[in-house]
PDB file of C-alpha atoms and ligand atoms in Angstrom:
ATOM      1  CA  MET A 789      97.845 -53.962  17.686  1.00 48.00           C
ATOM      2  CA  ASP A 790      95.499 -56.694  19.355  1.00 46.00           C
ATOM      3  CA  LEU A 791      92.524 -54.761  21.694  1.00 47.00           C
ATOM      4  CA  PRO A 792      91.387 -56.326  24.567  1.00 48.00           C
ATOM      5  CA  GLN A 793      89.690 -59.646  23.807  1.00 51.00           C
ATOM      6  CA  ARG A 794      86.337 -59.091  25.213  1.00 62.00           C
ATOM      7  CA  THR A 795      85.806 -56.296  22.387  1.00 70.00           C
ATOM      8  CA  GLY A 796      86.624 -58.717  19.774  1.00 77.00           C
ATOM      9  CA  ILE A 797      88.011 -56.426  17.653  1.00 84.00           C
ATOM     10  CA  THR A 798      91.422 -56.550  15.583  1.00 94.00           C
ATOM     11  CA  VAL A 799      93.244 -53.250  14.507  1.00 96.00           C
ATOM     12  CA  ILE A 800      95.605 -53.765  11.619  1.00 98.00           C
ATOM     13  CA  PRO A 801      97.511 -50.620  10.650  1.00 98.00           C
ATOM     14  CA  THR A 802      98.034 -50.209   6.826  1.00 98.00           C
ATOM     15  CA  GLY A 803     101.616 -49.870   7.204  1.00 98.00           C
ATOM     16  CA  ALA A 804     101.861 -46.078   5.800  1.00 98.00           C
ATOM     17  CA  ALA A 805     101.638 -42.868   7.746  1.00 98.00           C
ATOM     18  CA  LEU A 806      98.020 -43.136   8.667  1.00 98.00           C
ATOM     19  CA  GLY A 807      95.371 -45.939   8.281  1.00 98.00           C
ATOM     20  CA  ALA A 808      94.050 -49.295   9.705  1.00 98.00           C
ATOM     21  CA  ASP A 809      92.017 -51.534   9.142  1.00 98.00           C
ATOM     22  CA  VAL A 810      88.923 -52.367  12.111  1.00 97.00           C
ATOM     23  CA  ALA A 811      88.276 -56.252  11.710  1.00 94.00           C
ATOM     24  CA  GLY A 812      85.939 -58.462  13.453  1.00 84.00           C
ATOM     25  CA  PHE A 813      82.788 -56.124  13.896  1.00 86.00           C
ATOM     26  CA  ASP A 814      79.682 -55.757  12.597  1.00 91.00           C
ATOM     27  CA  LEU A 815      78.593 -52.092  11.926  1.00 93.00           C
ATOM     28  CA  ALA A 816      74.940 -52.659  11.495  1.00 93.00           C
ATOM     29  CA  LYS A 817      75.147 -54.708  14.987  1.00 92.00           C
ATOM     30  CA  PRO A 818      74.839 -52.782  18.557  1.00 89.00           C
ATOM     31  CA  LEU A 819      77.656 -51.708  19.761  1.00 90.00           C
ATOM     32  CA  ASP A 820      78.897 -51.840  23.587  1.00 91.00           C
ATOM     33  CA  ALA A 821      80.712 -48.861  25.127  1.00 93.00           C
ATOM     34  CA  ALA A 822      83.920 -50.955  25.206  1.00 92.00           C
ATOM     35  CA  ALA A 823      83.866 -51.826  21.672  1.00 92.00           C
ATOM     36  CA  PHE A 824      83.264 -48.049  20.924  1.00 94.00           C
ATOM     37  CA  ARG A 825      86.219 -46.895  23.285  1.00 94.00           C
ATOM     38  CA  ALA A 826      88.250 -49.687  21.667  1.00 94.00           C
ATOM     39  CA  ILE A 827      87.408 -47.724  18.013  1.00 96.00           C
ATOM     40  CA  GLU A 828      87.725 -44.309  18.924  1.00 96.00           C
ATOM     41  CA  ALA A 829      91.192 -44.929  20.468  1.00 96.00           C
ATOM     42  CA  ALA A 830      92.353 -46.856  17.342  1.00 97.00           C
ATOM     43  CA  TRP A 831      90.985 -43.610  15.368  1.00 98.00           C
ATOM     44  CA  HIS A 832      92.931 -41.532  17.736  1.00 98.00           C
ATOM     45  CA  GLY A 833      95.955 -43.719  17.191  1.00 98.00           C
ATOM     46  CA  HIS A 834      95.408 -44.255  13.264  1.00 98.00           C
ATOM     47  CA  LEU A 835      93.517 -41.308  12.178  1.00 98.00           C
ATOM     48  CA  VAL A 836      91.560 -43.077   9.235  1.00 98.00           C
ATOM     49  CA  LEU A 837      90.012 -46.309   9.674  1.00 98.00           C
ATOM     50  CA  ARG A 838      88.136 -48.828   7.534  1.00 98.00           C
ATOM     51  CA  PHE A 839      85.580 -51.621   8.034  1.00 98.00           C
ATOM     52  CA  ARG A 840      85.342 -53.871   5.436  1.00 98.00           C
ATOM     53  CA  GLY A 841      82.507 -56.040   4.156  1.00 97.00           C
ATOM     54  CA  GLN A 842      79.749 -53.776   6.018  1.00 98.00           C
ATOM     55  CA  GLN A 843      76.138 -54.174   4.904  1.00 97.00           C
ATOM     56  CA  LEU A 844      74.834 -50.444   5.745  1.00 97.00           C
ATOM     57  CA  ASP A 845      71.422 -48.792   5.320  1.00 96.00           C
ATOM     58  CA  ASP A 846      71.401 -44.923   5.986  1.00 96.00           C
ATOM     59  CA  PRO A 847      69.952 -45.253   9.172  1.00 96.00           C
ATOM     60  CA  GLY A 848      72.734 -48.167  10.153  1.00 96.00           C
ATOM     61  CA  LEU A 849      75.344 -45.694   8.895  1.00 97.00           C
ATOM     62  CA  LEU A 850      73.819 -42.674  10.750  1.00 97.00           C
ATOM     63  CA  ALA A 851      73.229 -44.772  14.138  1.00 96.00           C
ATOM     64  CA  PHE A 852      77.346 -45.852  13.843  1.00 97.00           C
ATOM     65  CA  ALA A 853      78.186 -42.148  13.291  1.00 97.00           C
ATOM     66  CA  ARG A 854      76.198 -40.595  16.197  1.00 97.00           C
ATOM     67  CA  ARG A 855      78.135 -42.855  18.515  1.00 96.00           C
ATOM     68  CA  PHE A 856      80.979 -39.891  17.977  1.00 97.00           C
ATOM     69  CA  GLY A 857      78.525 -37.251  18.107  1.00 96.00           C
ATOM     70  CA  ASP A 858      75.903 -35.077  16.914  1.00 96.00           C
ATOM     71  CA  LEU A 859      75.937 -35.073  12.845  1.00 96.00           C
ATOM     72  CA  ASP A 860      76.205 -31.940  10.543  1.00 89.00           C
ATOM     73  CA  ARG A 861      73.767 -31.469   7.932  1.00 87.00           C
ATOM     74  CA  ALA A 862      75.280 -31.559   4.266  1.00 81.00           C
ATOM     75  CA  PRO A 863      76.720 -29.166   2.784  1.00 77.00           C
ATOM     76  CA  VAL A 864      75.725 -26.999  -0.184  1.00 73.00           C
ATOM     77  CA  HIS A 865      77.185 -28.439  -3.684  1.00 68.00           C
ATOM     78  CA  ALA A 866      77.017 -27.026  -6.861  1.00 63.00           C
ATOM     79  CA  VAL A 867      73.532 -28.054  -8.072  1.00 60.00           C
ATOM     80  CA  GLY A 868      70.645 -27.570  -5.340  1.00 59.00           C
ATOM     81  CA  ASP A 869      68.630 -30.856  -6.929  1.00 61.00           C
ATOM     82  CA  THR A 870      71.804 -33.092  -6.603  1.00 67.00           C
ATOM     83  CA  ASP A 871      71.338 -34.593  -3.268  1.00 75.00           C
ATOM     84  CA  VAL A 872      68.215 -37.152  -3.650  1.00 74.00           C
ATOM     85  CA  ASP A 873      69.283 -38.754  -0.130  1.00 78.00           C
ATOM     86  CA  PRO A 874      65.891 -38.246   2.368  1.00 86.00           C
ATOM     87  CA  TYR A 875      68.173 -37.943   5.457  1.00 92.00           C
ATOM     88  CA  PRO A 876      69.698 -34.597   5.282  1.00 91.00           C
ATOM     89  CA  GLU A 877      72.941 -35.540   7.138  1.00 94.00           C
ATOM     90  CA  ILE A 878      73.839 -37.680   4.622  1.00 95.00           C
ATOM     91  CA  THR A 879      75.650 -36.294   1.229  1.00 93.00           C
ATOM     92  CA  VAL A 880      75.715 -38.379  -1.850  1.00 94.00           C
ATOM     93  CA  MET A 881      79.015 -38.477  -3.654  1.00 95.00           C
ATOM     94  CA  SER A 882      77.940 -40.158  -6.975  1.00 96.00           C
ATOM     95  CA  ASN A 883      78.901 -39.455 -10.781  1.00 97.00           C
ATOM     96  CA  ILE A 884      75.520 -41.711 -11.333  1.00 96.00           C
ATOM     97  CA  LYS A 885      72.686 -39.609 -13.634  1.00 94.00           C
ATOM     98  CA  VAL A 886      68.937 -40.451 -13.540  1.00 93.00           C
ATOM     99  CA  ASP A 887      67.169 -38.549 -16.502  1.00 92.00           C
ATOM    100  CA  GLY A 888      70.551 -36.497 -17.092  1.00 91.00           C
ATOM    101  CA  LYS A 889      70.475 -35.551 -13.677  1.00 91.00           C
ATOM    102  CA  PRO A 890      73.359 -36.355 -11.262  1.00 91.00           C
ATOM    103  CA  ILE A 891      72.169 -37.742  -8.192  1.00 92.00           C
ATOM    104  CA  GLY A 892      75.103 -36.602  -5.741  1.00 92.00           C
ATOM    105  CA  ASN A 893      78.158 -34.877  -5.788  1.00 91.00           C
ATOM    106  CA  LEU A 894      82.079 -34.468  -7.183  1.00 92.00           C
ATOM    107  CA  GLY A 895      80.821 -36.356 -10.209  1.00 94.00           C
ATOM    108  CA  HIS A 896      83.780 -38.533 -11.814  1.00 97.00           C
ATOM    109  CA  TYR A 897      86.478 -35.671 -11.392  1.00 95.00           C
ATOM    110  CA  GLU A 898      89.669 -35.467  -9.123  1.00 96.00           C
ATOM    111  CA  ALA A 899      89.088 -34.024  -5.764  1.00 95.00           C
ATOM    112  CA  GLU A 900      91.883 -32.028  -4.927  1.00 95.00           C
ATOM    113  CA  TRP A 901      93.277 -32.310  -1.465  1.00 97.00           C
ATOM    114  CA  HIS A 902      91.079 -30.745   1.479  1.00 96.00           C
ATOM    115  CA  THR A 903      89.610 -31.003   4.462  1.00 96.00           C
ATOM    116  CA  ASP A 904      85.943 -31.740   4.793  1.00 92.00           C
ATOM    117  CA  MET A 905      83.766 -28.069   5.231  1.00 92.00           C
ATOM    118  CA  SER A 906      86.642 -26.445   6.711  1.00 95.00           C
ATOM    119  CA  TYR A 907      85.148 -23.282   5.730  1.00 94.00           C
ATOM    120  CA  ASN A 908      82.862 -23.252   8.216  1.00 94.00           C
ATOM    121  CA  GLU A 909      83.648 -21.548  11.545  1.00 95.00           C
ATOM    122  CA  LYS A 910      82.619 -24.939  13.054  1.00 95.00           C
ATOM    123  CA  THR A 911      84.318 -27.960  11.332  1.00 95.00           C
ATOM    124  CA  PRO A 912      83.198 -31.199  11.751  1.00 95.00           C
ATOM    125  CA  ILE A 913      85.853 -33.586  13.994  1.00 96.00           C
ATOM    126  CA  GLY A 914      85.420 -36.166  11.053  1.00 97.00           C
ATOM    127  CA  SER A 915      83.725 -37.883   7.987  1.00 97.00           C
ATOM    128  CA  LEU A 916      82.238 -41.345   7.276  1.00 98.00           C
ATOM    129  CA  LEU A 917      81.962 -42.383   3.551  1.00 98.00           C
ATOM    130  CA  TYR A 918      80.563 -45.604   2.900  1.00 98.00           C
ATOM    131  CA  ALA A 919      81.036 -47.689  -0.736  1.00 98.00           C
ATOM    132  CA  LEU A 920      77.512 -48.898  -1.850  1.00 98.00           C
ATOM    133  CA  GLU A 921      79.337 -49.177  -5.920  1.00 98.00           C
ATOM    134  CA  VAL A 922      82.413 -48.722  -6.901  1.00 98.00           C
ATOM    135  CA  PRO A 923      84.381 -48.309 -10.630  1.00 98.00           C
ATOM    136  CA  PRO A 924      86.398 -51.468 -11.677  1.00 97.00           C
ATOM    137  CA  ALA A 925      89.396 -48.739 -11.746  1.00 97.00           C
ATOM    138  CA  GLY A 926      90.110 -45.277 -10.498  1.00 97.00           C
ATOM    139  CA  GLY A 927      88.602 -43.070  -8.112  1.00 98.00           C
ATOM    140  CA  ASP A 928      90.894 -44.209  -5.114  1.00 98.00           C
ATOM    141  CA  THR A 929      90.749 -41.786  -2.162  1.00 98.00           C
ATOM    142  CA  GLY A 930      94.097 -40.690  -0.550  1.00 98.00           C
ATOM    143  CA  PHE A 931      94.527 -39.585   2.898  1.00 98.00           C
ATOM    144  CA  SER A 932      97.297 -38.010   4.376  1.00 98.00           C
ATOM    145  CA  ASN A 933      99.056 -37.408   8.241  1.00 98.00           C
ATOM    146  CA  LEU A 934      98.880 -33.775   8.894  1.00 98.00           C
ATOM    147  CA  TYR A 935     100.331 -34.373  12.288  1.00 98.00           C
ATOM    148  CA  ARG A 936     103.931 -35.699  10.300  1.00 98.00           C
ATOM    149  CA  ALA A 937     103.381 -32.652   8.128  1.00 98.00           C
ATOM    150  CA  PHE A 938     103.571 -30.340  10.568  1.00 98.00           C
ATOM    151  CA  GLU A 939     106.278 -32.108  12.880  1.00 98.00           C
ATOM    152  CA  THR A 940     108.702 -32.706   9.765  1.00 98.00           C
ATOM    153  CA  LEU A 941     108.370 -28.753   8.563  1.00 98.00           C
ATOM    154  CA  PRO A 942     111.685 -27.171   8.496  1.00 97.00           C
ATOM    155  CA  GLY A 943     111.893 -25.032  11.669  1.00 96.00           C
ATOM    156  CA  GLU A 944     111.924 -21.927   9.620  1.00 96.00           C
ATOM    157  CA  LEU A 945     108.258 -22.533   8.200  1.00 97.00           C
ATOM    158  CA  LYS A 946     107.571 -24.129  11.234  1.00 97.00           C
ATOM    159  CA  ARG A 947     108.443 -20.387  12.916  1.00 96.00           C
ATOM    160  CA  ALA A 948     106.374 -18.687   9.829  1.00 97.00           C
ATOM    161  CA  ILE A 949     103.162 -20.041  10.681  1.00 97.00           C
ATOM    162  CA  ILE A 950     103.055 -20.501  14.413  1.00 95.00           C
ATOM    163  CA  GLY A 951     100.659 -18.162  15.752  1.00 95.00           C
ATOM    164  CA  LYS A 952      99.034 -17.084  11.939  1.00 98.00           C
ATOM    165  CA  SER A 953      95.762 -17.810  10.847  1.00 98.00           C
ATOM    166  CA  CYS A 954      94.505 -18.567   7.316  1.00 97.00           C
ATOM    167  CA  LYS A 955      90.975 -18.149   5.246  1.00 97.00           C
ATOM    168  CA  HIS A 956      89.471 -21.208   4.096  1.00 96.00           C
ATOM    169  CA  ASP A 957      87.581 -20.438   0.761  1.00 92.00           C
ATOM    170  CA  SER A 958      83.429 -21.560   0.775  1.00 91.00           C
ATOM    171  CA  SER A 959      82.961 -20.586  -2.697  1.00 90.00           C
ATOM    172  CA  ARG A 960      84.213 -23.834  -4.596  1.00 87.00           C
ATOM    173  CA  THR A 961      83.896 -27.721  -4.051  1.00 86.00           C
ATOM    174  CA  SER A 962      87.051 -29.858  -3.826  1.00 82.00           C
ATOM    175  CA  VAL A 963      86.247 -30.700  -7.691  1.00 84.00           C
ATOM    176  CA  GLY A 964      86.568 -26.615  -8.248  1.00 86.00           C
ATOM    177  CA  ASP A 965      82.546 -26.432  -9.156  1.00 87.00           C
ATOM    178  CA  LEU A 966      80.971 -23.023  -7.598  1.00 90.00           C
ATOM    179  CA  ARG A 967      79.007 -23.570  -4.886  1.00 88.00           C
ATOM    180  CA  LYS A 968      75.518 -22.686  -5.396  1.00 87.00           C
ATOM    181  CA  GLY A 969      74.629 -19.247  -4.346  1.00 88.00           C
ATOM    182  CA  PHE A 970      78.084 -18.059  -4.578  1.00 90.00           C
ATOM    183  CA  LYS A 971      80.152 -15.556  -6.329  1.00 89.00           C
ATOM    184  CA  ASP A 972      83.365 -16.189  -8.250  1.00 89.00           C
ATOM    185  CA  VAL A 973      86.460 -15.180  -6.473  1.00 87.00           C
ATOM    186  CA  ALA A 974      89.051 -13.253  -7.905  1.00 85.00           C
ATOM    187  CA  ASP A 975      91.483 -12.107  -4.802  1.00 88.00           C
ATOM    188  CA  PRO A 976      91.665 -14.529  -1.973  1.00 91.00           C
ATOM    189  CA  ARG A 977      91.566 -11.823   0.322  1.00 90.00           C
ATOM    190  CA  GLU A 978      88.316 -11.366  -0.852  1.00 89.00           C
ATOM    191  CA  ALA A 979      86.911 -15.105  -0.378  1.00 89.00           C
ATOM    192  CA  PRO A 980      84.272 -15.846   1.747  1.00 90.00           C
ATOM    193  CA  GLY A 981      84.821 -18.548   4.636  1.00 94.00           C
ATOM    194  CA  ALA A 982      86.156 -19.120   8.108  1.00 95.00           C
ATOM    195  CA  VAL A 983      89.593 -18.140   9.722  1.00 97.00           C
ATOM    196  CA  HIS A 984      91.514 -20.973  11.530  1.00 98.00           C
ATOM    197  CA  PRO A 985      94.742 -21.179  13.243  1.00 98.00           C
ATOM    198  CA  ILE A 986      97.180 -23.001  10.302  1.00 98.00           C
ATOM    199  CA  VAL A 987      98.715 -24.974  13.274  1.00 98.00           C
ATOM    200  CA  ARG A 988      95.700 -26.873  15.146  1.00 98.00           C
ATOM    201  CA  THR A 989      95.860 -28.672  18.568  1.00 98.00           C
ATOM    202  CA  HIS A 990      93.964 -32.109  18.396  1.00 98.00           C
ATOM    203  CA  PRO A 991      91.571 -31.795  21.147  1.00 97.00           C
ATOM    204  CA  ALA A 992      91.710 -35.050  22.228  1.00 97.00           C
ATOM    205  CA  THR A 993      95.397 -36.068  21.438  1.00 98.00           C
ATOM    206  CA  ARG A 994      96.843 -32.806  22.117  1.00 97.00           C
ATOM    207  CA  ARG A 995      98.803 -33.128  19.232  1.00 98.00           C
ATOM    208  CA  ASN A 996      99.623 -30.634  16.487  1.00 98.00           C
ATOM    209  CA  ALA A 997      98.421 -30.765  13.074  1.00 98.00           C
ATOM    210  CA  LEU A 998      98.664 -28.521   9.915  1.00 98.00           C
ATOM    211  CA  PHE A 999      95.528 -27.346   8.969  1.00 98.00           C
ATOM    212  CA  LEU A1000      95.303 -26.191   5.562  1.00 97.00           C
ATOM    213  CA  GLY A1001      92.230 -26.850   4.411  1.00 96.00           C
ATOM    214  CA  ARG A1002      92.222 -26.337   0.699  1.00 94.00           C
ATOM    215  CA  ARG A1003      94.452 -24.326  -1.515  1.00 93.00           C
ATOM    216  CA  ARG A1004      92.286 -22.755  -3.645  1.00 92.00           C
ATOM    217  CA  ASN A1005      91.840 -19.007  -2.874  1.00 93.00           C
ATOM    218  CA  ALA A1006      93.558 -19.348   0.713  1.00 95.00           C
ATOM    219  CA  TYR A1007      94.781 -16.444   2.445  1.00 97.00           C
ATOM    220  CA  ILE A1008      97.220 -16.084   5.280  1.00 97.00           C
ATOM    221  CA  VAL A1009      95.574 -13.104   7.136  1.00 97.00           C
ATOM    222  CA  GLY A1010      97.323 -10.746   7.905  1.00 96.00           C
ATOM    223  CA  LEU A1011     100.670 -10.916   5.001  1.00 97.00           C
ATOM    224  CA  PRO A1012     101.235  -9.380   1.397  1.00 97.00           C
ATOM    225  CA  LEU A1013      98.968 -11.285  -0.904  1.00 97.00           C
ATOM    226  CA  ALA A1014     102.226 -12.192  -2.754  1.00 97.00           C
ATOM    227  CA  GLU A1015     103.798 -13.642   0.843  1.00 97.00           C
ATOM    228  CA  SER A1016     101.021 -15.555   1.650  1.00 97.00           C
ATOM    229  CA  GLU A1017     101.005 -17.142  -1.678  1.00 97.00           C
ATOM    230  CA  ASP A1018     104.463 -18.155  -1.439  1.00 98.00           C
ATOM    231  CA  LEU A1019     104.053 -19.411   2.413  1.00 98.00           C
ATOM    232  CA  LEU A1020     101.092 -21.435   1.241  1.00 98.00           C
ATOM    233  CA  ASN A1021     102.827 -23.300  -1.946  1.00 98.00           C
ATOM    234  CA  ARG A1022     105.725 -24.194   0.399  1.00 98.00           C
ATOM    235  CA  LEU A1023     103.398 -25.395   2.893  1.00 98.00           C
ATOM    236  CA  TRP A1024     101.162 -27.405   0.255  1.00 98.00           C
ATOM    237  CA  ALA A1025     104.500 -28.650  -1.371  1.00 97.00           C
ATOM    238  CA  HIS A1026     105.571 -30.465   1.703  1.00 98.00           C
ATOM    239  CA  ALA A1027     102.156 -31.388   2.968  1.00 97.00           C
ATOM    240  CA  SER A1028     101.072 -32.847  -0.255  1.00 96.00           C
ATOM    241  CA  LYS A1029     104.344 -35.423  -0.114  1.00 98.00           C
ATOM    242  CA  PRO A1030     103.419 -38.750  -1.008  1.00 98.00           C
ATOM    243  CA  GLU A1031     105.197 -40.421   2.181  1.00 98.00           C
ATOM    244  CA  PHE A1032     102.590 -38.739   4.382  1.00 98.00           C
ATOM    245  CA  ALA A1033      99.778 -40.674   2.555  1.00 98.00           C
ATOM    246  CA  TRP A1034      97.891 -43.976   2.535  1.00 98.00           C
ATOM    247  CA  TYR A1035      95.343 -44.556  -0.726  1.00 98.00           C
ATOM    248  CA  GLN A1036      92.077 -46.317  -0.380  1.00 98.00           C
ATOM    249  CA  GLN A1037      91.169 -48.685  -3.328  1.00 98.00           C
ATOM    250  CA  TRP A1038      87.290 -49.279  -2.627  1.00 98.00           C
ATOM    251  CA  LYS A1039      85.428 -52.478  -2.325  1.00 98.00           C
ATOM    252  CA  VAL A1040      81.632 -52.447  -1.648  1.00 98.00           C
ATOM    253  CA  GLY A1041      81.013 -52.266   1.718  1.00 98.00           C
ATOM    254  CA  ASP A1042      84.025 -50.451   2.762  1.00 98.00           C
ATOM    255  CA  LEU A1043      83.079 -47.690   5.508  1.00 98.00           C
ATOM    256  CA  ILE A1044      85.964 -45.211   5.694  1.00 98.00           C
ATOM    257  CA  LEU A1045      86.059 -43.206   8.881  1.00 98.00           C
ATOM    258  CA  TRP A1046      88.561 -40.209   8.865  1.00 98.00           C
ATOM    259  CA  ASP A1047      89.647 -37.308  11.754  1.00 98.00           C
ATOM    260  CA  ASN A1048      89.361 -33.958   9.912  1.00 98.00           C
ATOM    261  CA  ARG A1049      91.492 -32.682  12.595  1.00 98.00           C
ATOM    262  CA  CYS A1050      94.973 -34.053  11.970  1.00 98.00           C
ATOM    263  CA  ALA A1051      94.017 -35.961   8.132  1.00 98.00           C
ATOM    264  CA  MET A1052      93.258 -34.366   4.613  1.00 98.00           C
ATOM    265  CA  HIS A1053      92.000 -36.208   1.618  1.00 98.00           C
ATOM    266  CA  ARG A1054      91.774 -36.381  -1.893  1.00 98.00           C
ATOM    267  CA  ARG A1055      90.178 -38.253  -4.607  1.00 98.00           C
ATOM    268  CA  ASP A1056      91.428 -39.486  -8.017  1.00 98.00           C
ATOM    269  CA  ALA A1057      89.168 -39.118 -11.378  1.00 98.00           C
ATOM    270  CA  PHE A1058      87.804 -42.366 -12.896  1.00 98.00           C
ATOM    271  CA  ASP A1059      86.144 -43.417 -16.085  1.00 98.00           C
ATOM    272  CA  PRO A1060      82.825 -41.500 -16.049  1.00 96.00           C
ATOM    273  CA  ALA A1061      81.019 -44.603 -17.888  1.00 97.00           C
ATOM    274  CA  SER A1062      81.607 -46.372 -14.596  1.00 98.00           C
ATOM    275  CA  ARG A1063      79.154 -45.880 -11.670  1.00 98.00           C
ATOM    276  CA  ARG A1064      80.737 -44.714  -8.366  1.00 98.00           C
ATOM    277  CA  LEU A1065      78.233 -44.118  -5.348  1.00 98.00           C
ATOM    278  CA  MET A1066      78.870 -43.368  -1.672  1.00 97.00           C
ATOM    279  CA  HIS A1067      77.087 -42.519   1.192  1.00 97.00           C
ATOM    280  CA  ARG A1068      78.807 -39.653   3.396  1.00 96.00           C
ATOM    281  CA  THR A1069      78.428 -38.118   6.836  1.00 95.00           C
ATOM    282  CA  GLN A1070      80.027 -35.578   8.993  1.00 95.00           C
ATOM    283  CA  ILE A1071      80.287 -35.674  12.721  1.00 97.00           C
ATOM    284  CA  GLN A1072      79.889 -32.364  14.062  1.00 96.00           C
ATOM    285  CA  GLY A1073      82.669 -30.634  15.719  1.00 92.00           C
ATOM    286  CA  ASP A1074      83.714 -27.317  16.983  1.00 87.00           C
ATOM    287  CA  ARG A1075      86.198 -24.360  16.583  1.00 96.00           C
ATOM    288  CA  PRO A1076      89.656 -25.003  15.465  1.00 98.00           C
ATOM    289  CA  PHE A1077      92.232 -23.860  18.166  1.00 98.00           C
ATOM    290  CA  PHE A1078      95.694 -23.673  18.804  1.00 98.00           C
ATOM    291  CA  ASP A1079      97.322 -24.119  22.334  1.00 97.00           C
ATOM    292  CA  PRO A1080     100.476 -23.074  22.889  1.00 95.00           C
ATOM    293  CA  ALA A1081     101.153 -25.024  26.042  1.00 95.00           C
ATOM    294  CA  THR A1082     101.687 -28.129  23.198  1.00 95.00           C
ATOM    295  CA  LEU A1083     104.913 -26.448  22.234  1.00 88.00           C
ATOM    296  CA  ALA A1084     105.993 -25.623  25.601  1.00 77.00           C
ATOM    297  CA  ALA A1085     107.837 -29.406  26.302  1.00 60.00           C
TER     298      ALA A1085
HETATM  299  C1  OGA B 571      84.429 -36.670   0.492  1.00 90.16           C
HETATM  300  C2  OGA B 571      85.401 -36.827  -0.163  1.00 90.16           C
HETATM  301  C3  OGA B 571      85.838 -38.418  -1.791  1.00 90.16           C
HETATM  302  C4  OGA B 571      85.753 -39.768  -2.349  1.00 90.16           C
HETATM  303  O1  OGA B 571      83.335 -37.292   0.554  1.00 90.16           O
HETATM  304  O2  OGA B 571      84.324 -35.494   1.250  1.00 90.16           O
HETATM  305  O3  OGA B 571      86.055 -35.967  -0.501  1.00 90.16           O
HETATM  306  O4  OGA B 571      86.477 -40.571  -2.480  1.00 90.16           O
HETATM  307  N1  OGA B 571      84.883 -37.975  -0.975  1.00 90.16           N
HETATM  308  O5  OGA B 571      84.557 -39.702  -2.979  1.00 90.16           O
HETATM  309 MN1   MN B 572      85.666 -34.212   1.038  1.00 90.16          MN
END
């Protein structure tokens, strides 16, 4: 898709269920209103945007992210002193250790499918992840289109979830580490974390997406535990189908912007002997909601 000439921006879809490259744009330079609107429209259409070959420092990353709204502070991770970046809105994602201490979060492990910070009452609308160092292999990040996941659900499953809400466990990170200050959860019904509608209406596109957040310790409110587990297993089996996904193979200078309202993500593990360093920031959002009027048509 070519955007109006004056923005100088070209959007090249990946050809998969979501994702597009945005070319012809240097993020370190100021962005005029027309260019920003073009990027935002591409983001709403493709859910995940990739900007390759960027050269950004932390203030540059934060300045671009702020065009989309106020930023959230970094989430609580497993170890209190991992996040060495001086900017409170930046989360360091890295397996690198200095003097035996991790400088960032998630290590080299696989991260399971999740939506960032979905366990909060107000959840970030989007996240930006910028690659500073990448391993020669592994550590790919997968994104999944949750509009498609919702639209293709069998009718019986759709009917089972419309109007229902799910609890999003806040005690563990997406690699399964217990967050600092949290207790282990034995029963998902007792898990700490926010409750959100399972079918979520995107405030800008008005399209509905499946909003699962994370599998571990999830609970569909009001159902007996065994029924909740069974329904969640069926929803996850559907949502994690490869046909809804696209995988990013990182190069240094890649910036990825994703929409947490309609896409989730995961990460492959990589060789702990190699280095991977990413800086992430997250755009503040509001409470996820479901608008029944979207189904009336
Ligand atoms: C994140 C995340 C995956 C990755 O930053 O929210 O899940 O590829 N990162 O590091
Ligand atoms: Mn994440």
